[in-house]
PDB file of C-alpha atoms in Angstrom:
ATOM      1  CA  PHE A   1     352.720-115.786 100.687  1.00 61.00           C
ATOM      2  CA  LEU A   2     352.510-114.084 104.068  1.00 63.00           C
ATOM      3  CA  MET A   3     355.268-112.281 105.947  1.00 67.00           C
ATOM      4  CA  VAL A   4     354.767-111.521 109.621  1.00 65.00           C
ATOM      5  CA  ARG A   5     356.934-109.597 112.032  1.00 69.00           C
ATOM      6  CA  GLY A   6     356.381-109.365 115.761  1.00 68.00           C
ATOM      7  CA  GLY A   7     356.349-111.323 118.965  1.00 69.00           C
ATOM      8  CA  GLY A   8     355.153-114.896 118.868  1.00 68.00           C
ATOM      9  CA  PHE A   9     356.642-115.736 115.477  1.00 66.00           C
ATOM     10  CA  ASP A  10     359.980-117.449 114.922  1.00 70.00           C
ATOM     11  CA  GLY A  11     362.220-115.695 112.418  1.00 73.00           C
ATOM     12  CA  GLY A  12     363.054-117.416 109.165  1.00 77.00           C
ATOM     13  CA  ARG A  13     360.273-119.951 109.481  1.00 73.00           C
ATOM     14  CA  LEU A  14     358.899-121.444 106.287  1.00 75.00           C
ATOM     15  CA  ALA A  15     355.622-123.337 106.345  1.00 71.00           C
ATOM     16  CA  ASP A  16     354.803-125.643 103.462  1.00 78.00           C
ATOM     17  CA  THR A  17     351.055-125.304 103.992  1.00 74.00           C
ATOM     18  CA  GLU A  18     348.431-124.398 101.454  1.00 77.00           C
ATOM     19  CA  THR A  19     347.058-120.970 102.268  1.00 72.00           C
ATOM     20  CA  SER A  20     344.642-118.485 100.811  1.00 78.00           C
ATOM     21  CA  ALA A  21     343.993-114.782 101.247  1.00 78.00           C
ATOM     22  CA  ILE A  22     340.986-115.707 103.416  1.00 80.00           C
ATOM     23  CA  ASP A  23     343.462-117.068 106.018  1.00 80.00           C
ATOM     24  CA  ILE A  24     345.075-113.654 106.620  1.00 81.00           C
ATOM     25  CA  ALA A  25     342.325-112.087 108.765  1.00 83.00           C
ATOM     26  CA  PRO A  26     341.975-115.073 111.133  1.00 82.00           C
ATOM     27  CA  THR A  27     345.780-115.288 111.431  1.00 80.00           C
ATOM     28  CA  ILE A  28     346.100-111.612 112.414  1.00 81.00           C
ATOM     29  CA  LEU A  29     343.134-111.784 114.798  1.00 82.00           C
ATOM     30  CA  ARG A  30     344.582-114.907 116.490  1.00 80.00           C
ATOM     31  CA  HIS A  31     347.952-113.149 116.906  1.00 78.00           C
ATOM     32  CA  LEU A  32     346.238-110.143 118.504  1.00 81.00           C
ATOM     33  CA  GLY A  33     344.259-112.403 120.812  1.00 81.00           C
ATOM     34  CA  LEU A  34     340.980-111.296 119.258  1.00 81.00           C
ATOM     35  CA  LEU A  35     339.968-114.533 117.566  1.00 67.00           C
ATOM     36  CA  PHE A  36     337.822-116.733 119.733  1.00 66.00           C
ATOM     37  CA  ASP A  37     335.841-119.813 118.819  1.00 64.00           C
ATOM     38  CA  LEU A  38     333.415-118.382 116.302  1.00 60.00           C
ATOM     39  CA  PRO A  39     330.284-120.257 115.317  1.00 61.00           C
ATOM     40  CA  SER A  40     330.678-122.048 112.013  1.00 60.00           C
ATOM     41  CA  GLY A  41     330.047-119.755 109.058  1.00 63.00           C
ATOM     42  CA  ASP A  42     330.997-116.490 110.797  1.00 68.00           C
ATOM     43  CA  MET A  43     334.449-116.317 109.183  1.00 71.00           C
ATOM     44  CA  ASP A  44     335.989-118.181 106.293  1.00 77.00           C
ATOM     45  CA  GLY A  45     339.569-119.359 106.532  1.00 78.00           C
ATOM     46  CA  LYS A  46     341.612-120.449 109.500  1.00 78.00           C
ATOM     47  CA  PRO A  47     344.641-119.139 111.411  1.00 78.00           C
ATOM     48  CA  LEU A  48     347.955-120.220 109.911  1.00 73.00           C
ATOM     49  CA  VAL A  49     349.565-120.368 113.364  1.00 69.00           C
ATOM     50  CA  ASN A  50     347.972-122.191 116.268  1.00 63.00           C
ATOM     51  CA  ASP A  51     348.703-121.490 119.928  1.00 55.00           C
TER      52      ASP A  51
END
């Protein structure tokens, strides 16, 4: 369960995707434009929203 507010996210959107707490950091970093292609093993999880 993740609630996000801010630009770049559509309101009232529900995604039926399996997620984990390890997906939160990459999701926030992607939204802030700070997540770049990291070498494998540098960060677990993946962004829940893709550009």
